[in-house]
Short mmCIF file of C-alpha atoms in Angstrom, two decimals:
data_model
loop_
_atom_site.label_atom_id
_atom_site.label_comp_id
_atom_site.label_asym_id
_atom_site.label_seq_id
_atom_site.Cartn_x
_atom_site.Cartn_y
_atom_site.Cartn_z
CA MET A 1 45.28 -22.64 -26.59
CA GLY A 2 42.83 -25.26 -26.26
CA ARG A 3 41.85 -24.46 -22.68
CA ARG A 4 41.66 -20.75 -23.57
CA THR A 5 39.45 -21.42 -26.48
CA ALA A 6 36.87 -23.55 -24.26
CA TRP A 7 37.05 -20.69 -21.57
CA TRP A 8 36.16 -18.04 -24.23
CA ARG A 9 33.29 -20.35 -25.53
CA VAL A 10 31.71 -20.79 -22.32
CA ALA A 11 32.06 -16.93 -21.64
CA VAL A 12 30.25 -16.31 -24.92
CA VAL A 13 27.40 -18.74 -24.12
CA GLY A 14 26.99 -17.03 -20.55
CA ILE A 15 26.77 -13.63 -22.82
CA VAL A 16 24.07 -15.00 -25.22
CA LEU A 17 22.14 -16.61 -22.08
CA GLY A 18 22.39 -13.28 -20.31
CA ALA A 19 21.06 -11.24 -23.48
CA VAL A 20 18.18 -13.71 -23.68
CA ALA A 21 17.23 -13.48 -20.04
CA GLY A 22 17.70 -9.66 -20.04
CA ALA A 23 14.90 -9.18 -22.18
CA PRO A 24 12.19 -7.12 -20.33
CA VAL A 25 8.87 -8.81 -19.32
CA SER A 26 5.71 -7.07 -18.68
CA PRO A 27 4.42 -7.95 -15.20
CA GLY A 28 1.00 -7.38 -16.72
CA PHE A 29 1.40 -10.58 -18.36
CA ALA A 30 2.57 -12.65 -15.77
CA ALA A 31 0.17 -15.66 -14.50
CA SER A 32 -2.12 -15.16 -11.63
CA ALA A 33 -4.65 -17.01 -9.79
CA SER A 34 -8.16 -15.75 -9.98
CA PRO A 35 -11.21 -16.70 -7.68
CA SER A 36 -13.10 -17.73 -11.01
CA THR A 37 -10.58 -19.91 -12.37
CA SER A 38 -8.68 -21.45 -9.31
CA PRO A 39 -9.94 -23.67 -6.76
CA SER A 40 -6.86 -22.91 -4.47
CA ALA A 41 -4.68 -20.05 -4.18
CA SER A 42 -2.11 -21.78 -1.99
CA SER A 43 0.54 -21.60 -4.95
CA SER A 44 -0.34 -18.18 -6.54
CA PRO A 45 1.56 -15.18 -5.90
CA LEU A 46 -1.73 -13.38 -5.40
CA ALA A 47 -2.52 -15.57 -2.25
CA SER A 48 0.78 -15.17 -0.17
CA PRO A 49 2.10 -12.22 1.16
CA SER A 50 5.98 -11.24 0.82
CA THR A 51 8.81 -12.98 2.78
CA SER A 52 8.54 -10.42 5.42
CA ALA A 53 5.23 -11.76 6.36
CA SER A 54 4.37 -14.37 8.89
CA PRO A 55 4.20 -17.81 7.38
CA SER A 56 0.52 -18.20 8.16
CA SER A 57 -2.43 -16.04 9.27
CA SER A 58 -3.20 -18.57 11.82
CA ALA A 59 -0.33 -17.35 14.00
CA THR A 60 -1.10 -15.98 17.47
CA THR A 61 0.96 -13.11 17.52
CA SER A 62 -0.61 -9.73 17.19
CA SER A 63 2.82 -8.05 16.18
CA TYR A 64 3.06 -5.80 12.95
CA ALA A 65 5.23 -6.72 10.10
CA PHE A 66 7.37 -3.79 9.58
CA ALA A 67 8.68 -3.02 6.01
CA GLU A 68 11.88 -5.24 5.58
CA GLY A 69 15.08 -3.47 5.80
CA ALA A 70 13.50 -0.42 6.87
CA PRO A 71 16.15 1.98 8.45
CA SER A 72 15.64 3.36 12.02
CA VAL A 73 15.19 6.73 12.89
CA THR A 74 14.82 8.38 16.38
CA GLY A 75 11.99 11.01 16.88
CA ALA A 76 13.40 14.01 18.41
CA ALA A 77 11.66 15.94 21.42
CA ASP A 78 12.20 19.18 19.41
CA THR A 79 12.76 20.41 15.90
CA ALA A 80 16.42 21.19 16.24
CA ASP A 81 17.26 17.48 16.65
CA ALA A 82 14.66 16.33 14.00
CA GLU A 83 16.26 13.58 11.87
CA LEU A 84 15.69 13.43 8.10
CA LEU A 85 12.84 11.86 6.43
CA GLU A 86 13.16 11.02 2.44
CA PRO A 87 10.10 10.53 0.61
CA GLY A 88 9.94 6.90 -1.17
CA THR A 89 11.78 5.15 1.91
CA THR A 90 9.78 3.78 4.84
CA TYR A 91 11.22 4.05 8.22
CA ARG A 92 10.99 2.14 11.75
CA SER A 93 10.80 4.29 14.76
CA SER A 94 8.97 4.50 18.48
CA LEU A 95 6.70 6.74 20.04
CA PRO A 96 7.01 7.54 23.69
CA SER A 97 4.01 7.81 26.13
CA ASP A 98 4.24 11.56 26.55
CA GLY A 99 5.18 14.22 24.17
CA LYS A 100 5.40 14.75 20.55
CA VAL A 101 8.29 13.78 18.64
CA TYR A 102 9.64 15.36 15.39
CA TYR A 103 11.00 14.23 12.08
CA ARG A 104 12.50 16.80 9.31
CA LEU A 105 11.16 16.89 5.78
CA PRO A 106 12.93 19.19 3.15
CA LEU A 107 10.48 19.68 0.51
CA ASP A 108 10.40 21.27 -3.06
CA GLY A 109 7.81 23.88 -4.22
CA THR A 110 6.36 21.77 -6.82
CA SER A 111 5.05 18.40 -5.20
CA THR A 112 2.69 17.11 -2.73
CA VAL A 113 3.89 15.14 -0.05
CA TYR A 114 2.04 12.60 2.39
CA VAL A 115 3.38 10.93 5.54
CA ALA A 116 1.54 7.96 7.17
CA ALA A 117 2.43 6.93 10.53
CA THR A 118 1.48 3.31 11.74
CA ALA A 119 1.79 3.14 15.72
CA VAL A 120 1.79 -0.42 17.15
CA PRO A 121 0.78 -0.84 20.69
CA PRO A 122 2.18 -3.71 22.63
CA ASP A 123 -0.13 -6.57 23.96
CA VAL A 124 -1.40 -4.68 26.93
CA ALA A 125 -4.78 -3.47 27.98
CA VAL A 126 -5.78 -0.21 26.24
CA THR A 127 -8.56 2.31 26.43
CA PRO A 128 -11.09 3.11 23.71
CA THR A 129 -10.26 6.80 23.30
CA GLU A 130 -6.33 6.62 23.27
CA GLY A 131 -4.67 6.59 20.08
CA VAL A 132 -2.01 8.51 17.76
CA ARG A 133 -2.01 11.62 16.05
CA VAL A 134 0.09 13.04 13.17
CA SER A 135 0.53 16.41 11.35
CA VAL A 136 2.95 18.16 8.91
CA GLN A 137 4.07 21.54 9.91
CA ASP A 138 6.01 24.43 8.23
CA ALA A 139 8.94 26.13 9.79
CA ASP A 140 6.82 28.55 11.66
CA GLY A 141 4.84 26.03 13.46
CA ARG A 142 1.61 26.27 11.26
CA SER A 143 -0.09 23.12 10.16
CA CYS A 144 -0.08 22.30 6.64
CA SER A 145 -3.47 20.18 7.11
CA ALA A 146 -5.60 19.22 9.71
CA ALA A 147 -4.26 16.58 12.36
CA ASP A 148 -5.23 13.29 11.82
CA THR A 149 -6.05 11.17 14.57
CA ALA A 150 -7.03 7.49 15.09
CA SER A 151 -8.24 5.71 18.27
CA ILE A 152 -8.37 2.16 19.46
CA GLY A 153 -12.24 2.00 19.45
CA ALA A 154 -14.86 0.12 21.36
CA GLY A 155 -13.18 -3.24 20.84
CA ARG A 156 -10.45 -2.17 23.48
CA SER A 157 -7.86 -4.24 21.73
CA PRO A 158 -4.36 -3.16 20.91
CA ARG A 159 -3.92 -2.83 17.01
CA PRO A 160 -2.01 -1.26 14.53
CA LEU A 161 -3.28 2.51 14.29
CA THR A 162 -2.59 4.53 10.97
CA VAL A 163 -2.86 8.16 10.41
CA TRP A 164 -1.61 10.39 7.64
CA GLY A 165 -0.83 13.90 7.33
CA ALA A 166 0.18 16.03 4.09
CA ARG A 167 1.52 19.24 2.41
CA GLN A 168 -0.44 19.53 -0.22
CA LEU A 169 0.00 21.80 -3.01
CA SER A 170 -3.17 23.97 -4.22
CA PRO A 171 -3.87 27.25 -5.64
CA SER A 172 -6.69 27.62 -2.86
CA ARG A 173 -4.13 27.44 -0.24
CA SER A 174 -1.55 30.23 1.07
CA LEU A 175 0.22 28.20 3.73
CA CYS A 176 2.78 25.48 3.05
CA GLN A 177 2.97 26.31 -0.46
CA GLY A 178 6.84 26.93 -0.78
CA ALA A 179 10.20 24.83 -0.87
CA GLY A 180 11.72 24.79 2.50
CA THR A 181 12.00 22.52 5.65
CA TYR A 182 8.94 20.89 7.28
CA TYR A 183 8.30 18.83 10.01
CA VAL A 184 6.33 15.80 10.49
CA VAL A 185 4.96 15.60 14.26
CA VAL A 186 3.56 12.40 15.90
CA GLU A 187 2.17 12.00 19.42
CA ARG A 188 0.12 9.75 21.72
CA VAL A 189 -3.36 11.16 22.58
CA LEU A 190 -5.80 10.53 25.64
CA ARG A 191 -3.83 7.75 27.40
CA THR A 192 -4.75 8.46 30.77
CA GLU A 193 -5.53 5.15 31.83
CA SER A 194 -3.18 3.02 29.39
CA THR A 195 -0.22 0.93 30.48
CA PRO A 196 3.13 3.32 29.95
CA GLY A 197 5.58 2.44 27.58
CA ASP A 198 6.80 3.05 23.98
CA TRP A 199 4.84 2.28 20.94
CA ASP A 200 6.61 1.03 17.68
CA LEU A 201 6.06 3.26 14.75
CA GLU A 202 6.37 3.06 10.95
CA LEU A 203 6.79 6.06 8.90
CA ALA A 204 6.02 6.14 5.10
CA PRO A 205 6.51 9.33 3.31
CA VAL A 206 5.37 9.45 -0.29
CA LEU A 207 6.00 12.49 -3.07
CA GLU A 208 3.31 13.00 -5.52
CA PRO A 209 4.44 15.22 -8.36
CA ARG A 210 2.57 17.99 -9.82
CA LEU A 211 0.37 17.41 -12.89
CA ARG A 212 1.58 18.04 -16.46
CA LYS A 213 -1.26 20.06 -17.31
CA ALA A 214 -3.40 22.04 -14.63
CA GLY A 215 -7.10 20.74 -14.18
CA SER A 216 -10.25 21.11 -11.78
CA THR A 217 -9.85 22.49 -8.60
CA SER A 218 -13.30 21.17 -7.42
CA ALA A 219 -14.68 17.87 -6.40
CA PRO A 220 -16.93 15.96 -8.96
CA GLU A 221 -20.72 16.81 -8.38
CA GLY A 222 -22.17 13.45 -8.65
CA TRP A 223 -21.21 9.53 -8.98
CA ASP A 224 -22.84 6.48 -8.98
CA SER A 225 -23.23 5.74 -5.33
CA ALA A 226 -25.35 2.64 -5.87
CA THR A 227 -23.77 -0.43 -3.92
CA PRO A 228 -23.62 -3.40 -6.08
CA SER A 229 -24.37 -7.02 -4.92
CA PRO A 230 -20.97 -8.73 -3.34
CA PRO A 231 -19.47 -11.45 -5.52
CA ALA A 232 -20.86 -14.84 -5.13
CA GLY A 233 -19.24 -18.15 -5.78
CA ALA A 234 -16.39 -20.52 -4.43
CA ALA A 235 -14.02 -18.88 -2.34
CA VAL A 236 -10.14 -19.06 -2.79
CA ARG A 237 -7.84 -19.59 0.07
CA VAL A 238 -5.64 -16.70 1.04
CA ARG A 239 -3.25 -15.73 3.80
CA GLY A 240 -3.50 -12.25 4.90
CA GLY A 241 -0.01 -10.17 5.52
CA GLY A 242 1.12 -8.68 8.93
CA GLY A 243 1.69 -5.22 7.63
CA PHE A 244 1.29 -2.93 4.67
CA SER A 245 4.47 -4.01 3.11
CA SER A 246 3.32 -7.70 3.26
CA ALA A 247 -0.04 -7.34 2.45
CA ALA A 248 -1.51 -10.08 0.34
CA ALA A 249 -2.79 -9.17 -3.19
CA LEU A 250 -6.58 -9.82 -4.14
CA GLU A 251 -8.34 -9.54 -7.35
CA GLN A 252 -12.12 -9.28 -7.59
CA GLY A 253 -13.93 -12.22 -6.21
CA VAL A 254 -14.34 -14.28 -2.85
CA TRP A 255 -11.43 -14.81 -0.69
CA ARG A 256 -11.30 -17.12 2.41
CA ASP A 257 -9.02 -16.80 5.38
CA ASP A 258 -8.69 -17.19 9.14
CA VAL A 259 -8.17 -14.72 11.90
CA ARG A 260 -7.30 -15.23 15.52
CA PRO A 261 -8.33 -12.84 18.41
CA GLY A 262 -6.04 -9.99 18.60
CA GLN A 263 -4.59 -10.32 15.03
CA THR A 264 -4.57 -7.86 12.29
CA LEU A 265 -4.52 -9.13 8.58
CA PHE A 266 -3.55 -6.78 5.64
CA TYR A 267 -4.67 -7.28 1.90
CA LYS A 268 -4.50 -5.07 -0.89
CA VAL A 269 -6.35 -4.53 -4.25
CA SER A 270 -5.35 -2.91 -7.49
CA VAL A 271 -7.84 0.23 -8.08
CA ASP A 272 -7.19 2.02 -11.55
CA TRP A 273 -8.37 5.41 -12.38
CA GLY A 274 -12.04 5.57 -12.95
CA GLN A 275 -12.68 2.42 -11.03
CA GLN A 276 -14.88 1.84 -7.80
CA VAL A 277 -13.92 -0.63 -5.10
CA TYR A 278 -16.40 -2.65 -3.06
CA ALA A 279 -15.72 -4.77 0.10
CA THR A 280 -17.58 -6.83 2.72
CA ALA A 281 -16.00 -8.99 5.45
CA ASP A 282 -18.22 -12.10 6.80
CA LEU A 283 -16.94 -13.52 9.92
CA SER A 284 -18.22 -17.07 10.58
CA SER A 285 -19.91 -18.03 13.83
CA SER A 286 -17.71 -19.33 16.70
CA SER A 287 -17.26 -22.97 17.73
CA GLY A 288 -15.62 -22.02 20.83
CA GLY A 289 -17.02 -21.04 24.23
CA GLY A 290 -15.91 -18.68 26.93
CA ALA A 291 -16.27 -17.55 30.48
CA GLY A 292 -17.68 -14.02 29.66
CA GLY A 293 -21.06 -12.89 28.51
CA GLY A 294 -20.81 -13.64 24.81
CA PHE A 295 -20.85 -10.13 23.30
CA VAL A 296 -17.68 -8.19 21.98
CA PRO A 297 -18.70 -4.36 21.15
CA GLY A 298 -16.54 -3.54 18.08
CA GLY A 299 -15.18 -7.25 17.90
CA VAL A 300 -14.34 -7.03 14.19
CA ASN A 301 -12.79 -3.83 12.45
CA LEU A 302 -12.57 -3.59 8.69
CA ALA A 303 -10.84 -0.53 7.21
CA LEU A 304 -10.09 0.54 3.83
CA TYR A 305 -6.62 2.68 3.11
CA ASN A 306 -5.51 4.33 -0.08
CA PRO A 307 -1.96 3.91 -1.64
CA VAL A 308 -0.40 6.27 0.68
CA ARG A 309 -2.03 4.60 3.65
CA GLY A 310 -4.80 7.33 4.14
CA LEU A 311 -7.91 5.95 5.73
CA VAL A 312 -10.74 5.98 3.42
CA ASP A 313 -13.38 4.46 5.16
CA ALA A 314 -13.97 1.86 8.00
CA THR A 315 -16.72 -0.16 9.85
CA SER A 316 -17.00 -1.68 13.14
CA ILE A 317 -18.91 -4.79 13.71
CA SER A 318 -20.01 -6.26 17.17
CA TYR A 319 -19.64 -10.02 17.46
CA ASN A 320 -21.52 -12.22 19.78
CA GLY A 321 -20.32 -15.83 18.45
CA SER A 322 -22.70 -16.04 15.42
CA GLN A 323 -21.89 -15.21 11.91
CA LYS A 324 -21.56 -11.39 11.24
CA SER A 325 -21.19 -9.30 8.20
CA GLY A 326 -19.85 -5.62 7.57
CA ALA A 327 -19.57 -3.71 4.24
CA LEU A 328 -17.57 -0.43 3.40
CA ALA A 329 -19.60 2.32 2.41
CA ALA A 330 -20.02 3.18 -1.53
CA LEU A 331 -17.09 5.07 -2.59
CA PRO A 332 -16.62 7.23 -5.59
CA PRO A 333 -14.57 6.06 -8.54
CA VAL A 334 -10.80 6.91 -8.22
CA GLY A 335 -10.03 10.37 -9.46
CA TYR A 336 -7.65 13.04 -9.07
CA ASP A 337 -10.24 15.79 -8.28
CA ASN A 338 -11.53 13.71 -5.49
CA ARG A 339 -8.91 15.46 -3.29
CA TYR A 340 -10.97 18.56 -3.25
CA ALA A 341 -13.93 16.96 -1.35
CA VAL A 342 -15.01 17.38 2.28
CA SER A 343 -15.81 13.97 2.85
CA ASP A 344 -12.98 11.63 3.76
CA ARG A 345 -14.85 8.79 1.85
CA VAL A 346 -14.38 11.03 -1.38
CA ASN A 347 -11.19 12.82 -0.99
CA GLY A 348 -9.38 9.63 0.00
CA MET A 349 -9.95 8.13 -3.34
CA ARG A 350 -7.53 10.44 -5.31
CA PHE A 351 -5.14 8.10 -6.92
CA ALA A 352 -4.89 4.99 -8.47
CA GLY A 353 -2.63 2.15 -6.96
CA ALA A 354 -2.79 -0.45 -4.12
CA TYR A 355 -5.64 -0.02 -1.99
CA TYR A 356 -5.41 -1.99 1.40
CA LEU A 357 -7.90 -3.84 3.05
CA VAL A 358 -7.10 -4.24 6.99
CA VAL A 359 -9.24 -6.72 9.17
CA HIS A 360 -8.50 -6.78 12.93
CA LEU A 361 -10.46 -9.19 15.21
CA ALA A 362 -10.57 -7.92 19.03
CA ALA A 363 -8.62 -9.73 21.63
CA ARG A 364 -11.60 -10.02 23.64
CA VAL A 365 -13.23 -12.46 21.02
CA GLY A 366 -10.81 -14.84 22.60
CA GLU A 367 -11.69 -14.19 25.98
CA GLU A 368 -15.60 -14.84 25.28
CA PHE A 369 -15.33 -17.47 22.63
CA GLY A 370 -11.76 -19.26 22.75
CA ASP A 371 -8.54 -18.59 21.04
CA GLY A 372 -9.16 -20.53 18.10
CA PRO A 373 -9.13 -18.92 14.59
CA VAL A 374 -12.52 -17.66 13.34
CA GLY A 375 -13.39 -18.10 9.63
CA LEU A 376 -13.19 -14.87 7.41
CA MET A 377 -14.55 -14.06 4.16
CA LEU A 378 -13.59 -11.08 2.06
CA ARG A 379 -15.90 -10.26 -1.03
CA VAL A 380 -14.14 -7.85 -3.33
CA ARG A 381 -15.50 -6.12 -6.26
CA VAL A 382 -13.79 -3.79 -8.57
CA LYS A 383 -16.39 -1.86 -10.71
CA GLY A 384 -15.85 0.08 -13.96
CA GLU A 385 -13.31 0.47 -16.66
CA ALA A 386 -10.05 1.82 -16.08
CA THR A 387 -9.76 5.31 -17.60
CA VAL A 388 -6.73 7.90 -18.27
CA GLY A 389 -4.89 9.30 -15.72
CA PRO A 390 -4.23 13.08 -14.93
CA GLY A 391 -0.61 12.74 -16.49
CA TYR A 392 2.15 13.53 -13.65
CA ALA A 393 4.95 15.89 -14.47
CA GLY A 394 7.72 13.82 -12.72
CA GLN A 395 8.31 10.74 -10.64
CA SER A 396 6.54 9.71 -7.49
CA LYS A 397 8.45 8.45 -4.62
CA PRO A 398 8.30 5.55 -4.42
CA SER A 399 8.17 5.21 -8.35
CA GLY A 400 4.99 3.51 -9.59
CA ILE A 401 3.09 4.11 -6.47
CA PHE A 402 0.01 5.41 -8.40
CA GLN A 403 0.13 3.19 -11.35
CA VAL A 404 -1.73 -0.07 -11.87
CA GLY A 405 -0.22 -2.54 -14.30
CA LEU A 406 2.72 -2.02 -16.48
CA LEU A 407 2.85 1.64 -17.06
CA GLY A 408 -0.43 2.74 -15.47
CA ARG A 409 -3.11 4.90 -17.63
CA GLY A 410 -2.13 8.44 -18.31
CA SER A 411 -0.01 8.79 -15.32
CA GLY A 412 3.54 8.64 -17.08
CA THR A 413 6.16 11.29 -16.11
CA ALA A 414 6.84 14.07 -18.64
CA GLY A 415 8.63 12.73 -22.04
CA GLN A 416 6.43 9.57 -21.75
CA ALA A 417 3.34 8.89 -23.76
CA ASP A 418 0.19 7.99 -22.17
CA SER A 419 -0.20 4.18 -21.72
CA SER A 420 -3.69 4.08 -22.90
CA GLY A 421 -6.03 5.66 -25.48
CA GLY A 422 -8.60 8.41 -24.92
CA ASP A 423 -11.21 5.81 -23.84
CA GLY A 424 -8.85 4.27 -21.46
CA GLY A 425 -9.89 0.64 -22.27
CA GLY A 426 -6.86 -1.28 -23.31
CA GLY A 427 -4.19 1.02 -23.62
CA GLY A 428 -2.03 -0.35 -21.03
CA SER A 429 -1.81 -3.69 -22.72
CA ASP A 430 -0.89 -2.07 -25.89
CA ALA A 431 1.93 -0.21 -24.21
CA GLY A 432 3.05 -3.44 -22.53
CA MET A 433 3.17 -5.19 -25.71
CA LYS A 434 5.15 -2.63 -27.27
CA LEU A 435 7.53 -2.73 -24.28
CA VAL A 436 7.85 -6.65 -24.74
CA ALA A 437 8.27 -6.45 -28.60
CA VAL A 438 11.03 -3.69 -28.14
CA GLY A 439 12.86 -5.75 -25.62
CA GLY A 440 12.60 -9.07 -27.51
CA ILE A 441 14.13 -7.07 -30.66
CA GLY A 442 16.81 -5.84 -28.89
CA ALA A 443 17.70 -9.25 -27.03
CA GLY A 444 17.52 -10.93 -30.28
CA THR A 445 19.88 -8.42 -31.91
CA VAL A 446 22.34 -8.96 -29.21
CA VAL A 447 22.16 -12.49 -29.61
CA LEU A 448 22.83 -12.46 -33.40
CA VAL A 449 25.64 -10.17 -32.98
CA VAL A 450 27.39 -12.14 -30.54
CA LEU A 451 26.86 -15.50 -32.48
CA GLY A 452 28.29 -13.49 -35.60
CA VAL A 453 31.57 -12.61 -33.68
CA TRP A 454 31.84 -16.23 -32.56
CA VAL A 455 31.83 -17.66 -35.87
CA VAL A 456 34.18 -15.15 -37.32
CA VAL A 457 36.67 -15.48 -34.67
CA GLY A 458 36.44 -19.34 -35.13
CA ARG A 459 37.16 -19.11 -38.75
CA ARG A 460 40.25 -16.76 -37.96
CA ARG A 461 41.55 -19.15 -35.44
CA ALA A 462 41.15 -22.27 -37.88
CA ALA A 463 42.94 -20.31 -40.67
CA GLY A 464 45.68 -19.67 -38.02
CA VAL A 465 45.41 -15.83 -38.19
#
């Protein structure tokens, strides 16, 4: 009996501790490093990529870090054999030198779906014009949107190329509006002089639900296009990730990294509804010397991608061994109606979430100035107060991709209250505090009930009942 009693009490202790540990905690209240408060971000979760990233941004490899555990799919030569893609799941595949590859995408008639394709050339000679193209087509072979193409560029350096296609629901469109089977079509383009062979491929389909309440179907007429001065102050050390899934999280401030020739580094910045993001990349002078003429056209590439990995803006900087700086163009505040604009820089800023900064240093920089790392400074500014989001009528896939913070602002699904007030200034924190409070009360109730049972049972045993 004594041994049974001891076992029983250990079990109760486990239940009590489990109830306490199970109280929900808002990620919005987790401690995080900030350039204005910490001299070093080496121990901060904001300064380190996920475990799938390379251990250091100084690694010499130019390989892309695919999403950890991504299932493999094979691109089919025709639609009859096309394999299924499910929105919310990231896949790994390959892209042949010639011909198109097809993937199947069964869609409903109420959601917009995006598919990003990241093609990764091997470390071989490439030409400036070759690249990759993606489109989404219906069962009759009609494109749901203009095909998106990305090319290597003047740097002539093999690097990850990301393009995106979409089936967008809109009252102004007649094609691709119904439920049914659609196809993602990916192909190489203009590879007349490149080395034959497959390229690795990552596919990331995302579902955006419809709105609870229909809004405007025209782009905003005006916005603050003034470019603010970049942040100043001491830089915080950060290690860039090797892919979208391992991008290092940045806040507003100044961040310091090192990049080697041929390397691509990934970072992400949370941008909420109504906010604008600005970024500059400063490359330091090189201390090494090379055998070449000392000039690399398109030596540095800085690009910004939105939460579904659609390109928003990019700039290319030639490098001659001295310090160089490049900045993204002024971008509008994040807004749902931006999708109706003609300009890529405007329509790409269509939802809140993680925006990705991607920096590539051309391999030819190593030939001209040596293989040593080059200092990289990223200056990031997020301007404006967060506002109420559009209010979706369902769950995105993956869940929460268009949210910032605990619940996002005004982007909850049907049946959920908006997580901010009408002015968008702090409602997310209120929602987080309510959730923490409810979780704490619930956990405390469980603890009291278990302790009460423990006392009653103990008294009954002592009385011989």
